[in-house]
mmCIF file of C-alpha atoms in Angstrom:
data_model
loop_
_atom_site.group_PDB
_atom_site.id
_atom_site.type_symbol
_atom_site.label_atom_id
_atom_site.label_comp_id
_atom_site.label_asym_id
_atom_site.label_seq_id
_atom_site.Cartn_x
_atom_site.Cartn_y
_atom_site.Cartn_z
ATOM 1 C CA UNK A 291 -2.328 -10.031 0.823
ATOM 2 C CA UNK A 292 -4.991 -7.342 0.553
ATOM 3 C CA UNK A 293 -8.006 -8.170 -1.514
ATOM 4 C CA UNK A 294 -10.945 -5.997 -2.596
ATOM 5 C CA UNK A 295 -13.952 -7.585 -4.255
ATOM 6 C CA UNK A 296 -16.930 -5.880 -5.838
ATOM 7 C CA UNK A 297 -20.034 -7.524 -7.316
ATOM 8 C CA UNK A 298 -18.624 -9.940 -9.847
ATOM 9 C CA UNK A 299 -21.657 -9.638 -12.092
ATOM 10 C CA UNK A 300 -22.893 -6.573 -13.885
ATOM 11 C CA UNK A 301 -26.097 -5.154 -12.435
ATOM 12 C CA UNK A 302 -29.127 -4.605 -14.672
ATOM 13 C CA UNK A 303 -32.113 -2.901 -13.063
ATOM 14 C CA UNK A 304 -35.351 -1.229 -14.009
ATOM 15 C CA UNK A 305 -35.655 2.539 -13.803
ATOM 16 C CA UNK A 306 -37.000 3.643 -10.445
ATOM 17 C CA UNK A 307 -35.628 0.649 -8.555
ATOM 18 C CA UNK A 308 -32.769 0.670 -6.062
ATOM 19 C CA UNK A 309 -29.355 -0.601 -7.131
ATOM 20 C CA UNK A 310 -27.233 -2.110 -4.367
ATOM 21 C CA UNK A 311 -23.520 -2.655 -4.919
ATOM 22 C CA UNK A 312 -21.139 -4.424 -2.563
ATOM 23 C CA UNK A 313 -17.491 -3.902 -1.779
ATOM 24 C CA UNK A 314 -15.843 -6.561 0.384
ATOM 25 C CA UNK A 315 -12.259 -6.521 1.559
ATOM 26 C CA UNK A 316 -9.820 -8.756 3.420
ATOM 27 C CA UNK A 317 -6.467 -8.220 5.125
ATOM 28 C CA UNK A 318 -7.077 -4.481 5.291
ATOM 29 C CA UNK A 319 -8.062 -1.880 7.871
ATOM 30 C CA UNK A 320 -9.038 1.202 5.891
ATOM 31 C CA UNK A 321 -9.467 4.533 7.610
ATOM 32 C CA UNK A 322 -11.763 5.694 4.802
ATOM 33 C CA UNK A 323 -13.719 4.120 2.008
ATOM 34 C CA UNK A 324 -14.511 6.047 -1.163
ATOM 35 C CA UNK A 325 -16.843 5.447 -4.097
ATOM 36 C CA UNK A 326 -16.194 6.707 -7.624
ATOM 37 C CA UNK A 327 -18.225 6.646 -10.826
ATOM 38 C CA UNK A 328 -16.556 5.890 -14.156
ATOM 39 C CA UNK A 329 -18.164 6.328 -17.567
ATOM 40 C CA UNK A 330 -16.765 4.412 -20.581
ATOM 41 C CA UNK A 331 -13.476 5.856 -21.800
ATOM 42 C CA UNK A 332 -13.374 8.447 -19.029
ATOM 43 C CA UNK A 333 -11.595 8.906 -15.719
ATOM 44 C CA UNK A 334 -13.349 8.077 -12.425
ATOM 45 C CA UNK A 335 -15.224 10.837 -10.626
ATOM 46 C CA UNK A 336 -15.434 10.967 -6.838
ATOM 47 C CA UNK A 337 -18.918 10.486 -5.364
ATOM 48 C CA UNK A 338 -18.817 9.817 -1.629
ATOM 49 C CA UNK A 339 -16.510 8.901 1.194
ATOM 50 C CA UNK A 340 -17.204 7.353 4.579
ATOM 51 C CA UNK A 341 -14.925 7.146 7.584
ATOM 52 C CA UNK A 342 -14.223 3.985 9.558
ATOM 53 C CA UNK A 343 -16.206 5.273 12.535
ATOM 54 C CA UNK A 344 -19.264 6.164 10.429
ATOM 55 C CA UNK A 345 -22.038 3.673 9.699
ATOM 56 C CA UNK A 346 -23.878 5.480 6.938
ATOM 57 C CA UNK A 347 -23.531 8.465 4.624
ATOM 58 C CA UNK A 348 -26.034 9.982 2.195
ATOM 59 C CA UNK A 349 -25.817 12.328 -0.739
ATOM 60 C CA UNK A 350 -28.996 12.985 -2.717
ATOM 61 C CA UNK A 351 -30.075 9.570 -4.096
ATOM 62 C CA UNK A 352 -26.870 7.852 -2.994
ATOM 63 C CA UNK A 353 -26.314 6.030 0.291
ATOM 64 C CA UNK A 354 -23.174 4.304 1.527
ATOM 65 C CA UNK A 355 -22.819 2.031 4.535
ATOM 66 C CA UNK A 356 -19.592 0.822 6.084
ATOM 67 C CA UNK A 357 -19.357 -2.209 8.367
ATOM 68 C CA UNK A 358 -15.793 -2.699 9.594
ATOM 69 C CA UNK A 359 -16.766 -5.914 11.396
ATOM 70 C CA UNK A 360 -18.085 -7.525 8.222
ATOM 71 C CA UNK A 361 -15.377 -5.729 6.205
ATOM 72 C CA UNK A 362 -18.001 -4.572 3.764
ATOM 73 C CA UNK A 363 -19.435 -1.428 2.236
ATOM 74 C CA UNK A 364 -22.799 -1.223 0.476
ATOM 75 C CA UNK A 365 -23.528 1.477 -2.101
ATOM 76 C CA UNK A 366 -27.180 2.195 -2.899
ATOM 77 C CA UNK A 367 -28.612 4.211 -5.773
ATOM 78 C CA UNK A 368 -32.280 4.883 -5.026
ATOM 79 C CA UNK A 369 -34.895 5.833 -7.625
ATOM 80 C CA UNK A 370 -32.397 4.856 -10.308
ATOM 81 C CA UNK A 371 -32.356 6.590 -13.687
ATOM 82 C CA UNK A 372 -30.836 5.605 -17.049
ATOM 83 C CA UNK A 373 -28.272 8.385 -16.477
ATOM 84 C CA UNK A 374 -26.961 6.377 -13.497
ATOM 85 C CA UNK A 375 -25.655 3.713 -15.905
ATOM 86 C CA UNK A 376 -21.889 3.543 -15.339
ATOM 87 C CA UNK A 377 -19.196 1.555 -13.580
ATOM 88 C CA UNK A 378 -18.837 2.207 -9.863
ATOM 89 C CA UNK A 379 -15.504 1.715 -8.108
ATOM 90 C CA UNK A 380 -14.817 1.407 -4.412
ATOM 91 C CA UNK A 381 -11.469 2.510 -3.015
ATOM 92 C CA UNK A 382 -10.003 1.841 0.407
ATOM 93 C CA UNK A 383 -7.735 4.443 1.979
ATOM 94 C CA UNK A 384 -5.065 3.909 4.600
ATOM 95 C CA UNK A 385 -2.172 6.301 5.216
ATOM 96 C CA UNK A 386 -3.302 8.327 2.153
ATOM 97 C CA UNK A 387 -2.780 5.361 -0.185
ATOM 98 C CA UNK A 388 -5.772 4.150 -2.194
ATOM 99 C CA UNK A 389 -6.493 0.585 -3.300
ATOM 100 C CA UNK A 390 -9.268 0.124 -5.848
ATOM 101 C CA UNK A 391 -11.724 -2.643 -6.577
ATOM 102 C CA UNK A 392 -12.360 -3.740 -10.173
ATOM 103 C CA UNK A 393 -15.751 -2.021 -10.268
ATOM 104 C CA UNK A 394 -19.375 -3.000 -10.870
ATOM 105 C CA UNK A 395 -21.122 -1.994 -14.083
ATOM 106 C CA UNK A 396 -24.698 -0.826 -13.586
ATOM 107 C CA UNK A 397 -27.202 -0.567 -16.429
ATOM 108 C CA UNK A 398 -30.551 1.088 -15.716
ATOM 109 C CA UNK A 399 -33.319 0.209 -18.196
ATOM 110 C CA UNK A 400 -35.960 2.801 -19.005
ATOM 111 C CA UNK B 996 -11.952 25.606 -15.068
ATOM 112 C CA UNK B 997 -9.688 23.669 -12.753
ATOM 113 C CA UNK B 998 -8.835 20.135 -13.684
ATOM 114 C CA UNK B 999 -6.394 17.622 -15.036
ATOM 115 C CA UNK B 1000 -5.467 17.391 -18.695
ATOM 116 C CA UNK B 1001 -4.028 14.222 -20.140
ATOM 117 C CA UNK B 1002 -2.659 13.914 -23.640
ATOM 118 C CA UNK B 1003 -2.791 12.293 -26.033
ATOM 119 C CA UNK B 1004 -6.193 10.613 -25.680
ATOM 120 C CA UNK B 1005 -5.122 7.745 -27.938
ATOM 121 C CA UNK B 1006 -1.581 6.610 -28.675
ATOM 122 C CA UNK B 1007 -0.184 3.799 -30.777
ATOM 123 C CA UNK B 1008 3.302 2.490 -30.237
ATOM 124 C CA UNK B 1009 5.463 0.041 -32.044
ATOM 125 C CA UNK B 1010 7.286 -2.527 -29.986
ATOM 126 C CA UNK B 1011 10.655 -1.264 -28.787
ATOM 127 C CA UNK B 1012 9.610 2.389 -28.671
ATOM 128 C CA UNK B 1013 9.381 4.609 -25.626
ATOM 129 C CA UNK B 1014 6.347 6.863 -25.356
ATOM 130 C CA UNK B 1015 5.547 9.696 -22.963
ATOM 131 C CA UNK B 1016 2.087 10.499 -21.645
ATOM 132 C CA UNK B 1017 1.458 14.037 -20.514
ATOM 133 C CA UNK B 1018 -0.426 15.054 -17.351
ATOM 134 C CA UNK B 1019 -0.996 18.676 -16.333
ATOM 135 C CA UNK B 1020 -3.126 19.981 -13.441
ATOM 136 C CA UNK B 1021 -4.175 23.483 -12.462
ATOM 137 C CA UNK B 1022 -5.770 22.540 -9.144
ATOM 138 C CA UNK B 1023 -2.708 23.552 -7.115
ATOM 139 C CA UNK B 1024 -2.573 19.991 -5.789
ATOM 140 C CA UNK B 1025 0.625 18.772 -4.193
ATOM 141 C CA UNK B 1026 0.241 15.061 -4.949
ATOM 142 C CA UNK B 1027 -0.002 13.415 -8.351
ATOM 143 C CA UNK B 1028 -0.445 9.797 -9.364
ATOM 144 C CA UNK B 1029 -0.344 7.474 -12.355
ATOM 145 C CA UNK B 1030 -2.628 4.446 -12.512
ATOM 146 C CA UNK B 1031 -3.045 1.719 -15.063
ATOM 147 C CA UNK B 1032 -6.469 0.188 -15.756
ATOM 148 C CA UNK B 1033 -6.975 -3.175 -17.467
ATOM 149 C CA UNK B 1034 -10.347 -4.850 -18.121
ATOM 150 C CA UNK B 1035 -11.680 -6.682 -15.071
ATOM 151 C CA UNK B 1036 -8.979 -5.336 -12.757
ATOM 152 C CA UNK B 1037 -8.864 -2.523 -10.278
ATOM 153 C CA UNK B 1038 -6.731 0.522 -10.897
ATOM 154 C CA UNK B 1039 -3.099 -0.271 -10.181
ATOM 155 C CA UNK B 1040 -0.687 2.390 -8.980
ATOM 156 C CA UNK B 1041 2.411 2.914 -11.128
ATOM 157 C CA UNK B 1042 4.111 5.951 -9.567
ATOM 158 C CA UNK B 1043 3.152 8.786 -7.265
ATOM 159 C CA UNK B 1044 4.650 12.095 -6.212
ATOM 160 C CA UNK B 1045 3.800 14.062 -3.106
ATOM 161 C CA UNK B 1046 6.081 17.002 -3.797
ATOM 162 C CA UNK B 1047 8.082 18.533 -6.618
ATOM 163 C CA UNK B 1048 11.353 16.738 -7.426
ATOM 164 C CA UNK B 1049 10.312 13.648 -5.469
ATOM 165 C CA UNK B 1050 8.392 10.531 -6.480
ATOM 166 C CA UNK B 1051 7.942 6.937 -5.337
ATOM 167 C CA UNK B 1052 7.282 3.649 -7.046
ATOM 168 C CA UNK B 1053 3.829 2.188 -6.790
ATOM 169 C CA UNK B 1054 2.830 -1.447 -7.131
ATOM 170 C CA UNK B 1055 3.741 -1.902 -10.819
ATOM 171 C CA UNK B 1056 6.576 0.553 -11.566
ATOM 172 C CA UNK B 1057 8.723 -1.780 -13.673
ATOM 173 C CA UNK B 1058 9.059 -0.549 -17.248
ATOM 174 C CA UNK B 1059 7.837 2.959 -16.418
ATOM 175 C CA UNK B 1060 9.553 6.224 -15.463
ATOM 176 C CA UNK B 1061 8.318 9.630 -14.290
ATOM 177 C CA UNK B 1062 9.569 13.096 -13.452
ATOM 178 C CA UNK B 1063 8.152 15.908 -11.319
ATOM 179 C CA UNK B 1064 10.052 19.067 -12.196
ATOM 180 C CA UNK B 1065 7.006 21.317 -11.795
ATOM 181 C CA UNK B 1066 4.075 21.147 -9.425
ATOM 182 C CA UNK B 1067 1.636 21.190 -12.330
ATOM 183 C CA UNK B 1068 3.201 18.440 -14.419
ATOM 184 C CA UNK B 1069 3.795 14.711 -13.941
ATOM 185 C CA UNK B 1070 4.664 12.995 -17.262
ATOM 186 C CA UNK B 1071 4.841 9.202 -17.523
ATOM 187 C CA UNK B 1072 7.210 7.417 -19.899
ATOM 188 C CA UNK B 1073 6.323 3.888 -20.933
ATOM 189 C CA UNK B 1074 9.629 2.311 -21.863
ATOM 190 C CA UNK B 1075 10.372 -0.612 -24.136
ATOM 191 C CA UNK B 1076 11.062 -2.631 -20.978
ATOM 192 C CA UNK B 1077 7.342 -2.697 -20.155
ATOM 193 C CA UNK B 1078 6.257 -6.136 -21.344
ATOM 194 C CA UNK B 1079 2.549 -5.510 -21.745
ATOM 195 C CA UNK B 1080 1.972 -1.773 -22.124
ATOM 196 C CA UNK B 1081 -1.404 -1.849 -23.870
ATOM 197 C CA UNK B 1082 -3.787 -0.343 -21.302
ATOM 198 C CA UNK B 1083 -5.781 2.701 -20.223
ATOM 199 C CA UNK B 1084 -3.594 5.107 -18.228
ATOM 200 C CA UNK B 1085 -5.081 7.490 -15.696
ATOM 201 C CA UNK B 1086 -3.412 10.458 -14.071
ATOM 202 C CA UNK B 1087 -4.809 11.815 -10.817
ATOM 203 C CA UNK B 1088 -4.036 14.486 -8.273
ATOM 204 C CA UNK B 1089 -4.960 15.259 -4.678
ATOM 205 C CA UNK B 1090 -4.263 17.818 -2.014
ATOM 206 C CA UNK B 1091 -1.813 15.343 -0.526
ATOM 207 C CA UNK B 1092 -0.640 14.973 3.011
ATOM 208 C CA UNK B 1093 0.232 11.885 4.983
ATOM 209 C CA UNK B 1094 -3.245 11.242 6.308
ATOM 210 C CA UNK B 1095 -6.831 12.020 5.566
ATOM 211 C CA UNK B 1096 -9.287 10.857 2.989
ATOM 212 C CA UNK B 1097 -7.057 11.787 0.036
ATOM 213 C CA UNK B 1098 -9.832 12.226 -2.532
ATOM 214 C CA UNK B 1099 -8.472 11.938 -6.068
ATOM 215 C CA UNK B 1100 -9.323 14.040 -9.108
ATOM 216 C CA UNK B 1101 -8.701 12.093 -12.314
ATOM 217 C CA UNK B 1102 -7.904 13.105 -15.853
ATOM 218 C CA UNK B 1103 -9.822 11.716 -18.832
ATOM 219 C CA UNK B 1104 -7.209 9.027 -19.473
ATOM 220 C CA UNK B 1105 -4.862 8.010 -22.270
ATOM 221 C CA UNK B 1106 -5.328 4.747 -24.146
ATOM 222 C CA UNK B 1107 -2.058 3.212 -25.300
ATOM 223 C CA UNK B 1108 -2.033 0.421 -27.857
ATOM 224 C CA UNK B 1109 1.079 -1.452 -28.871
ATOM 225 C CA UNK B 1110 1.031 -2.552 -32.488
#
């Protein structure tokens, strides 16, 4: 069966450092991979998507990589700020259907 | 402002009662979805609808029912048959279609607690 795994531990980092989150999957061939941000008690908000034939995508301080051979996506937040503290979800897309990981909670210390 | 409105934000239910969660969107999106979120688990799809008057079961549809009589509205009923209904419920919408990236726009969520 399909399985999506994100960092099992919460991530605590110092302001200004780079946060790196992983999303690994098995038994799946996604056409797209998306990343969402979720604040406590709120709905997720879309951040970035990357296609299966793309290696890397950037948006401001965010960078996503997608390795279909390793079946892994990395999500980087550079020059992190306390306002980046949230839970980040990866979602795999195939035939318009999304499957979500459980999320990684990031806390950025000032 | 365009978006998705879910209500109520918090809801308490006694065992044996049905409750209905409201979801309205003004994004002119064709597709709408209901997800359930539990601590430590990914979002799980309950029901989805790609067009008015049509909907399909997701991965965990048992104990839930939906309707899609209007493009803007996709209410979810949590019935007494749902064994463990306490959860955070998220409604989402997208432009739809059978392919493509299908980026979702989510509502703020409804937290249901069974007393």
